[in-house]
């Protein structure tokens, strides 16, 4: 007869615990998805034209805000810049979401198809799918061109989304979601901003809250259970992702398109104390969490500091 020792039972419990948690969390997130999901095509008035005298993005969150160049610009030109920056951020959002959809599909490929965890991942893919259509529609509505990231980063992400391991995928997901989310939380209640942009950001904030929860819980689990090499790789790839993210955040073509000198504008944004503060405040919730679960140890911290997102 085989006897099972106390220690075996404990080992089994430890191994199953995270899986049980994972199922319970996914169940709660599925509940929340059932209650708070939106169809942007029906929810928002896409026929309404842009309102005169309103911003497309809160001025304080526009990259050049409070720089010498900003002080020389007319109010009209500043608002124009906000229109192009909103489109640039929406383009970045779509890029991220398309990457994320692929990462999620890869994440569930080997997992039990009837689990809550997989069902929730599919729900999130459906959310992101609607978001990307919504952002695309918003860019078109605003009359601005779209702003793809530079080719080299577009291709770098092609590699990442194909080979990245689970913790690396969730860490970069959070990077993409949390900073934009922080900005959108300031945008949707702001009455100076276009009604349609407020509607888009409100939908995104509501649906994004559960995505952040899902990614955080999974990354926290992974940073305990993943082998050492994978945790090290996550620190490295996440730090590199932070650098790429801050380089790609605003496409410099926006400056040319409002009649500014691109190099001068980029240099002034880089030198802007206000901008550094905005980016670091936006990243704060995320960097605190990463610090807590050990993503910022060693080389990770150096890369994050270099990206300008960590003070
Ligand atoms: Fe999204
Ligand atoms: Fe998301």
GROMACS .gro file of C-alpha atoms and ligand atoms in nm:
model
  313
    1UNK     CA    1   0.000   0.000   0.000
    2UNK     CA    2   0.130   0.344  -0.083
    3UNK     CA    3   0.124   0.594   0.199
    4UNK     CA    4   0.106   0.963   0.139
    5UNK     CA    5   0.314   1.167   0.378
    6UNK     CA    6   0.213   1.500   0.527
    7UNK     CA    7   0.485   1.657   0.322
    8UNK     CA    8   0.345   1.518  -0.006
    9UNK     CA    9   0.003   1.655   0.081
   10UNK     CA   10   0.153   1.995   0.151
   11UNK     CA   11   0.347   1.988  -0.177
   12UNK     CA   12   0.031   1.903  -0.366
   13UNK     CA   13  -0.157   2.184  -0.191
   14UNK     CA   14   0.116   2.433  -0.277
   15UNK     CA   15   0.109   2.326  -0.638
   16UNK     CA   16  -0.270   2.341  -0.669
   17UNK     CA   17  -0.321   2.660  -0.467
   18UNK     CA   18  -0.218   2.904  -0.740
   19UNK     CA   19  -0.432   2.718  -0.994
   20UNK     CA   20  -0.738   2.739  -0.771
   21UNK     CA   21  -0.674   3.110  -0.717
   22UNK     CA   22  -0.637   3.153  -1.088
   23UNK     CA   23  -0.978   2.995  -1.151
   24UNK     CA   24  -1.147   3.203  -0.881
   25UNK     CA   25  -1.002   3.529  -1.006
   26UNK     CA   26  -1.099   3.446  -1.364
   27UNK     CA   27  -1.453   3.375  -1.248
   28UNK     CA   28  -1.480   3.716  -1.083
   29UNK     CA   29  -1.338   3.885  -1.392
   30UNK     CA   30  -1.591   3.703  -1.610
   31UNK     CA   31  -1.869   3.834  -1.386
   32UNK     CA   32  -1.740   4.186  -1.419
   33UNK     CA   33  -1.711   4.146  -1.797
   34UNK     CA   34  -2.073   4.033  -1.816
   35UNK     CA   35  -2.183   4.343  -1.623
   36UNK     CA   36  -1.960   4.612  -1.773
   37UNK     CA   37  -1.894   4.563  -2.142
   38UNK     CA   38  -1.968   4.816  -2.414
   39UNK     CA   39  -2.026   4.817  -2.783
   40UNK     CA   40  -1.851   5.138  -2.893
   41UNK     CA   41  -2.026   5.135  -3.231
   42UNK     CA   42  -2.363   5.173  -3.060
   43UNK     CA   43  -2.257   5.349  -2.741
   44UNK     CA   44  -2.090   5.655  -2.900
   45UNK     CA   45  -2.218   5.917  -3.142
   46UNK     CA   46  -1.981   5.883  -3.435
   47UNK     CA   47  -2.184   6.117  -3.654
   48UNK     CA   48  -2.131   6.418  -3.427
   49UNK     CA   49  -1.861   6.651  -3.564
   50UNK     CA   50  -1.571   6.773  -3.350
   51UNK     CA   51  -1.670   7.059  -3.115
   52UNK     CA   52  -1.510   7.400  -3.163
   53UNK     CA   53  -1.277   7.516  -2.889
   54UNK     CA   54  -1.235   7.173  -2.730
   55UNK     CA   55  -0.916   6.976  -2.680
   56UNK     CA   56  -0.861   6.626  -2.814
   57UNK     CA   57  -0.638   6.543  -2.518
   58UNK     CA   58  -0.595   6.737  -2.189
   59UNK     CA   59  -0.332   7.009  -2.255
   60UNK     CA   60  -0.122   6.912  -1.952
   61UNK     CA   61  -0.083   6.566  -2.104
   62UNK     CA   62   0.031   6.698  -2.443
   63UNK     CA   63   0.404   6.634  -2.481
   64UNK     CA   64   0.515   6.996  -2.537
   65UNK     CA   65   0.307   7.145  -2.255
   66UNK     CA   66   0.494   7.410  -2.056
   67UNK     CA   67   0.802   7.412  -2.283
   68UNK     CA   68   0.942   7.732  -2.446
   69UNK     CA   69   0.795   7.612  -2.777
   70UNK     CA   70   0.450   7.567  -2.621
   71UNK     CA   71   0.459   7.923  -2.492
   72UNK     CA   72   0.522   8.049  -2.846
   73UNK     CA   73   0.237   7.845  -3.000
   74UNK     CA   74  -0.110   7.988  -3.052
   75UNK     CA   75  -0.401   7.826  -2.866
   76UNK     CA   76  -0.524   7.691  -3.198
   77UNK     CA   77  -0.192   7.529  -3.278
   78UNK     CA   78  -0.180   7.372  -2.931
   79UNK     CA   79  -0.527   7.224  -2.984
   80UNK     CA   80  -0.416   7.096  -3.324
   81UNK     CA   81  -0.122   6.926  -3.157
   82UNK     CA   82  -0.358   6.765  -2.905
   83UNK     CA   83  -0.560   6.626  -3.199
   84UNK     CA   84  -0.250   6.467  -3.353
   85UNK     CA   85  -0.118   6.337  -3.021
   86UNK     CA   86  -0.452   6.174  -2.940
   87UNK     CA   87  -0.427   5.997  -3.278
   88UNK     CA   88  -0.066   5.902  -3.211
   89UNK     CA   89  -0.159   5.749  -2.874
   90UNK     CA   90  -0.457   5.569  -3.025
   91UNK     CA   91  -0.225   5.426  -3.294
   92UNK     CA   92   0.015   5.312  -3.021
   93UNK     CA   93  -0.281   5.159  -2.836
   94UNK     CA   94  -0.386   4.960  -3.142
   95UNK     CA   95  -0.028   4.838  -3.194
   96UNK     CA   96  -0.015   4.720  -2.832
   97UNK     CA   97  -0.355   4.558  -2.843
   98UNK     CA   98  -0.277   4.363  -3.158
   99UNK     CA   99   0.043   4.236  -2.994
  100UNK     CA  100  -0.151   4.154  -2.677
  101UNK     CA  101  -0.421   3.961  -2.863
  102UNK     CA  102  -0.152   3.738  -3.012
  103UNK     CA  103   0.019   3.693  -2.673
  104UNK     CA  104  -0.312   3.590  -2.516
  105UNK     CA  105  -0.387   3.346  -2.793
  106UNK     CA  106  -0.042   3.191  -2.741
  107UNK     CA  107  -0.093   3.190  -2.364
  108UNK     CA  108  -0.405   2.975  -2.381
  109UNK     CA  109  -0.294   2.744  -2.662
  110UNK     CA  110  -0.183   2.468  -2.421
  111UNK     CA  111  -0.430   2.530  -2.142
  112UNK     CA  112  -0.758   2.351  -2.060
  113UNK     CA  113  -1.025   2.491  -2.290
  114UNK     CA  114  -1.309   2.467  -2.039
  115UNK     CA  115  -1.126   2.652  -1.759
  116UNK     CA  116  -1.237   2.997  -1.641
  117UNK     CA  117  -0.883   3.116  -1.702
  118UNK     CA  118  -0.905   3.040  -2.076
  119UNK     CA  119  -1.263   3.166  -2.102
  120UNK     CA  120  -1.158   3.494  -1.946
  121UNK     CA  121  -0.857   3.526  -2.182
  122UNK     CA  122  -1.096   3.484  -2.477
  123UNK     CA  123  -1.322   3.751  -2.327
  124UNK     CA  124  -1.027   3.986  -2.299
  125UNK     CA  125  -0.928   3.920  -2.661
  126UNK     CA  126  -1.284   4.018  -2.759
  127UNK     CA  127  -1.251   4.340  -2.550
  128UNK     CA  128  -0.921   4.431  -2.716
  129UNK     CA  129  -1.066   4.356  -3.055
  130UNK     CA  130  -1.347   4.611  -2.994
  131UNK     CA  131  -1.098   4.861  -2.850
  132UNK     CA  132  -0.875   4.851  -3.156
  133UNK     CA  133  -1.175   4.908  -3.384
  134UNK     CA  134  -1.286   5.193  -3.157
  135UNK     CA  135  -0.942   5.361  -3.157
  136UNK     CA  136  -0.918   5.324  -3.535
  137UNK     CA  137  -1.258   5.481  -3.574
  138UNK     CA  138  -1.162   5.766  -3.339
  139UNK     CA  139  -0.850   5.846  -3.545
  140UNK     CA  140  -1.061   5.861  -3.859
  141UNK     CA  141  -1.328   6.071  -3.688
  142UNK     CA  142  -1.064   6.323  -3.573
  143UNK     CA  143  -0.939   6.372  -3.931
  144UNK     CA  144  -0.581   6.304  -3.825
  145UNK     CA  145  -0.358   6.052  -4.001
  146UNK     CA  146  -0.265   5.737  -3.810
  147UNK     CA  147   0.083   5.718  -3.662
  148UNK     CA  148   0.252   5.379  -3.685
  149UNK     CA  149   0.560   5.317  -3.468
  150UNK     CA  150   0.902   5.328  -3.646
  151UNK     CA  151   0.967   5.024  -3.866
  152UNK     CA  152   1.251   4.891  -3.649
  153UNK     CA  153   1.022   4.870  -3.341
  154UNK     CA  154   0.737   4.734  -3.546
  155UNK     CA  155   0.969   4.446  -3.643
  156UNK     CA  156   1.119   4.409  -3.295
  157UNK     CA  157   0.768   4.353  -3.161
  158UNK     CA  158   0.713   4.094  -3.431
  159UNK     CA  159   0.991   3.892  -3.264
  160UNK     CA  160   0.864   3.958  -2.910
  161UNK     CA  161   0.505   3.855  -2.979
  162UNK     CA  162   0.627   3.534  -3.144
  163UNK     CA  163   0.881   3.409  -2.890
  164UNK     CA  164   0.810   3.587  -2.560
  165UNK     CA  165   0.753   3.364  -2.257
  166UNK     CA  166   0.450   3.399  -2.029
  167UNK     CA  167   0.593   3.633  -1.761
  168UNK     CA  168   0.756   3.853  -2.027
  169UNK     CA  169   0.425   3.875  -2.212
  170UNK     CA  170   0.229   3.982  -1.905
  171UNK     CA  171   0.495   4.231  -1.798
  172UNK     CA  172   0.486   4.407  -2.135
  173UNK     CA  173   0.107   4.391  -2.133
  174UNK     CA  174   0.102   4.587  -1.809
  175UNK     CA  175   0.350   4.837  -1.947
  176UNK     CA  176   0.120   4.900  -2.242
  177UNK     CA  177  -0.195   4.916  -2.035
  178UNK     CA  178  -0.116   5.102  -1.716
  179UNK     CA  179   0.047   5.424  -1.840
  180UNK     CA  180  -0.212   5.488  -2.109
  181UNK     CA  181  -0.480   5.399  -1.855
  182UNK     CA  182  -0.346   5.659  -1.615
  183UNK     CA  183  -0.375   5.927  -1.886
  184UNK     CA  184  -0.722   5.812  -1.986
  185UNK     CA  185  -0.843   5.833  -1.626
  186UNK     CA  186  -0.758   6.202  -1.639
  187UNK     CA  187  -0.912   6.245  -1.985
  188UNK     CA  188  -1.264   6.105  -1.955
  189UNK     CA  189  -1.388   6.334  -1.674
  190UNK     CA  190  -1.227   6.645  -1.832
  191UNK     CA  191  -1.494   6.882  -1.966
  192UNK     CA  192  -1.243   7.072  -2.180
  193UNK     CA  193  -1.204   6.758  -2.393
  194UNK     CA  194  -1.412   6.651  -2.699
  195UNK     CA  195  -1.719   6.447  -2.600
  196UNK     CA  196  -1.628   6.159  -2.830
  197UNK     CA  197  -1.274   6.132  -2.694
  198UNK     CA  198  -1.418   6.133  -2.341
  199UNK     CA  199  -1.655   5.851  -2.438
  200UNK     CA  200  -1.376   5.644  -2.593
  201UNK     CA  201  -1.148   5.684  -2.291
  202UNK     CA  202  -1.431   5.610  -2.046
  203UNK     CA  203  -1.513   5.278  -2.215
  204UNK     CA  204  -1.146   5.191  -2.226
  205UNK     CA  205  -1.084   5.270  -1.859
  206UNK     CA  206  -1.382   5.060  -1.743
  207UNK     CA  207  -1.289   4.756  -1.948
  208UNK     CA  208  -0.917   4.791  -1.891
  209UNK     CA  209  -0.941   4.766  -1.511
  210UNK     CA  210  -1.005   4.391  -1.531
  211UNK     CA  211  -0.727   4.340  -1.785
  212UNK     CA  212  -0.480   4.498  -1.548
  213UNK     CA  213  -0.605   4.272  -1.269
  214UNK     CA  214  -0.571   3.959  -1.483
  215UNK     CA  215  -0.219   4.045  -1.599
  216UNK     CA  216  -0.103   4.144  -1.249
  217UNK     CA  217  -0.227   3.825  -1.086
  218UNK     CA  218  -0.073   3.608  -1.357
  219UNK     CA  219   0.260   3.793  -1.348
  220UNK     CA  220   0.274   3.774  -0.968
  221UNK     CA  221   0.224   3.396  -0.990
  222UNK     CA  222   0.478   3.363  -1.268
  223UNK     CA  223   0.747   3.559  -1.083
  224UNK     CA  224   0.725   3.298  -0.806
  225UNK     CA  225   0.683   2.980  -1.009
  226UNK     CA  226   0.884   3.045  -1.327
  227UNK     CA  227   1.241   2.909  -1.349
  228UNK     CA  228   1.522   3.149  -1.269
  229UNK     CA  229   1.631   3.202  -1.631
  230UNK     CA  230   1.277   3.304  -1.723
  231UNK     CA  231   1.255   3.555  -1.439
  232UNK     CA  232   1.590   3.703  -1.542
  233UNK     CA  233   1.477   3.721  -1.903
  234UNK     CA  234   1.158   3.897  -1.792
  235UNK     CA  235   1.359   4.167  -1.613
  236UNK     CA  236   1.566   4.221  -1.924
  237UNK     CA  237   1.286   4.212  -2.182
  238UNK     CA  238   1.058   4.427  -1.968
  239UNK     CA  239   1.332   4.690  -1.924
  240UNK     CA  240   1.392   4.689  -2.298
  241UNK     CA  241   1.017   4.718  -2.359
  242UNK     CA  242   1.010   5.024  -2.129
  243UNK     CA  243   1.280   5.188  -2.341
  244UNK     CA  244   1.097   5.113  -2.668
  245UNK     CA  245   0.771   5.229  -2.515
  246UNK     CA  246   0.906   5.569  -2.414
  247UNK     CA  247   1.074   5.619  -2.755
  248UNK     CA  248   0.754   5.525  -2.941
  249UNK     CA  249   0.512   5.703  -2.709
  250UNK     CA  250   0.453   6.003  -2.938
  251UNK     CA  251   0.541   5.977  -3.306
  252UNK     CA  252   0.757   6.287  -3.388
  253UNK     CA  253   0.569   6.335  -3.714
  254UNK     CA  254   0.292   6.497  -3.507
  255UNK     CA  255   0.515   6.805  -3.467
  256UNK     CA  256   0.575   6.842  -3.841
  257UNK     CA  257   0.205   6.804  -3.905
  258UNK     CA  258   0.125   7.109  -3.692
  259UNK     CA  259   0.403   7.313  -3.854
  260UNK     CA  260   0.677   7.274  -3.591
  261UNK     CA  261   1.038   7.174  -3.632
  262UNK     CA  262   1.055   6.805  -3.545
  263UNK     CA  263   1.407   6.806  -3.399
  264UNK     CA  264   1.351   7.114  -3.188
  265UNK     CA  265   1.022   6.975  -3.057
  266UNK     CA  266   1.172   6.635  -2.969
  267UNK     CA  267   1.464   6.805  -2.791
  268UNK     CA  268   1.229   7.025  -2.589
  269UNK     CA  269   1.011   6.731  -2.486
  270UNK     CA  270   1.325   6.547  -2.372
  271UNK     CA  271   1.437   6.846  -2.166
  272UNK     CA  272   1.092   6.910  -2.016
  273UNK     CA  273   1.066   6.860  -1.640
  274UNK     CA  274   0.687   6.866  -1.664
  275UNK     CA  275   0.690   6.586  -1.920
  276UNK     CA  276   0.929   6.373  -1.713
  277UNK     CA  277   0.695   6.417  -1.417
  278UNK     CA  278   0.389   6.321  -1.624
  279UNK     CA  279   0.555   6.006  -1.757
  280UNK     CA  280   0.687   5.902  -1.416
  281UNK     CA  281   0.354   5.969  -1.244
  282UNK     CA  282   0.185   5.762  -1.515
  283UNK     CA  283   0.425   5.477  -1.457
  284UNK     CA  284   0.431   5.500  -1.076
  285UNK     CA  285   0.155   5.248  -1.001
  286UNK     CA  286   0.323   5.006  -1.238
  287UNK     CA  287   0.682   5.053  -1.123
  288UNK     CA  288   0.573   5.014  -0.757
  289UNK     CA  289   0.408   4.685  -0.846
  290UNK     CA  290   0.705   4.564  -1.052
  291UNK     CA  291   0.935   4.654  -0.768
  292UNK     CA  292   0.717   4.458  -0.527
  293UNK     CA  293   0.727   4.135  -0.730
  294UNK     CA  294   1.094   4.160  -0.827
  295UNK     CA  295   1.077   4.268  -1.193
  296UNK     CA  296   1.294   4.572  -1.123
  297UNK     CA  297   1.591   4.390  -0.971
  298UNK     CA  298   1.941   4.420  -1.117
  299UNK     CA  299   1.964   4.507  -1.484
  300UNK     CA  300   1.586   4.569  -1.499
  301UNK     CA  301   1.611   4.879  -1.278
  302UNK     CA  302   1.894   5.030  -1.486
  303UNK     CA  303   1.693   4.989  -1.806
  304UNK     CA  304   1.384   5.142  -1.648
  305UNK     CA  305   1.581   5.442  -1.526
  306UNK     CA  306   1.727   5.491  -1.870
  307UNK     CA  307   1.376   5.483  -2.022
  308UNK     CA  308   1.288   5.791  -1.814
  309UNK     CA  309   0.984   5.615  -1.664
  310UNK     CA  310   1.152   5.556  -1.328
  311UNK     CA  311   1.299   5.841  -1.121
  312LIG    FE1  312  -0.771   4.787  -2.468
  313LIG    FE1  313  -0.640   4.574  -2.225
   0.00000   0.00000   0.00000
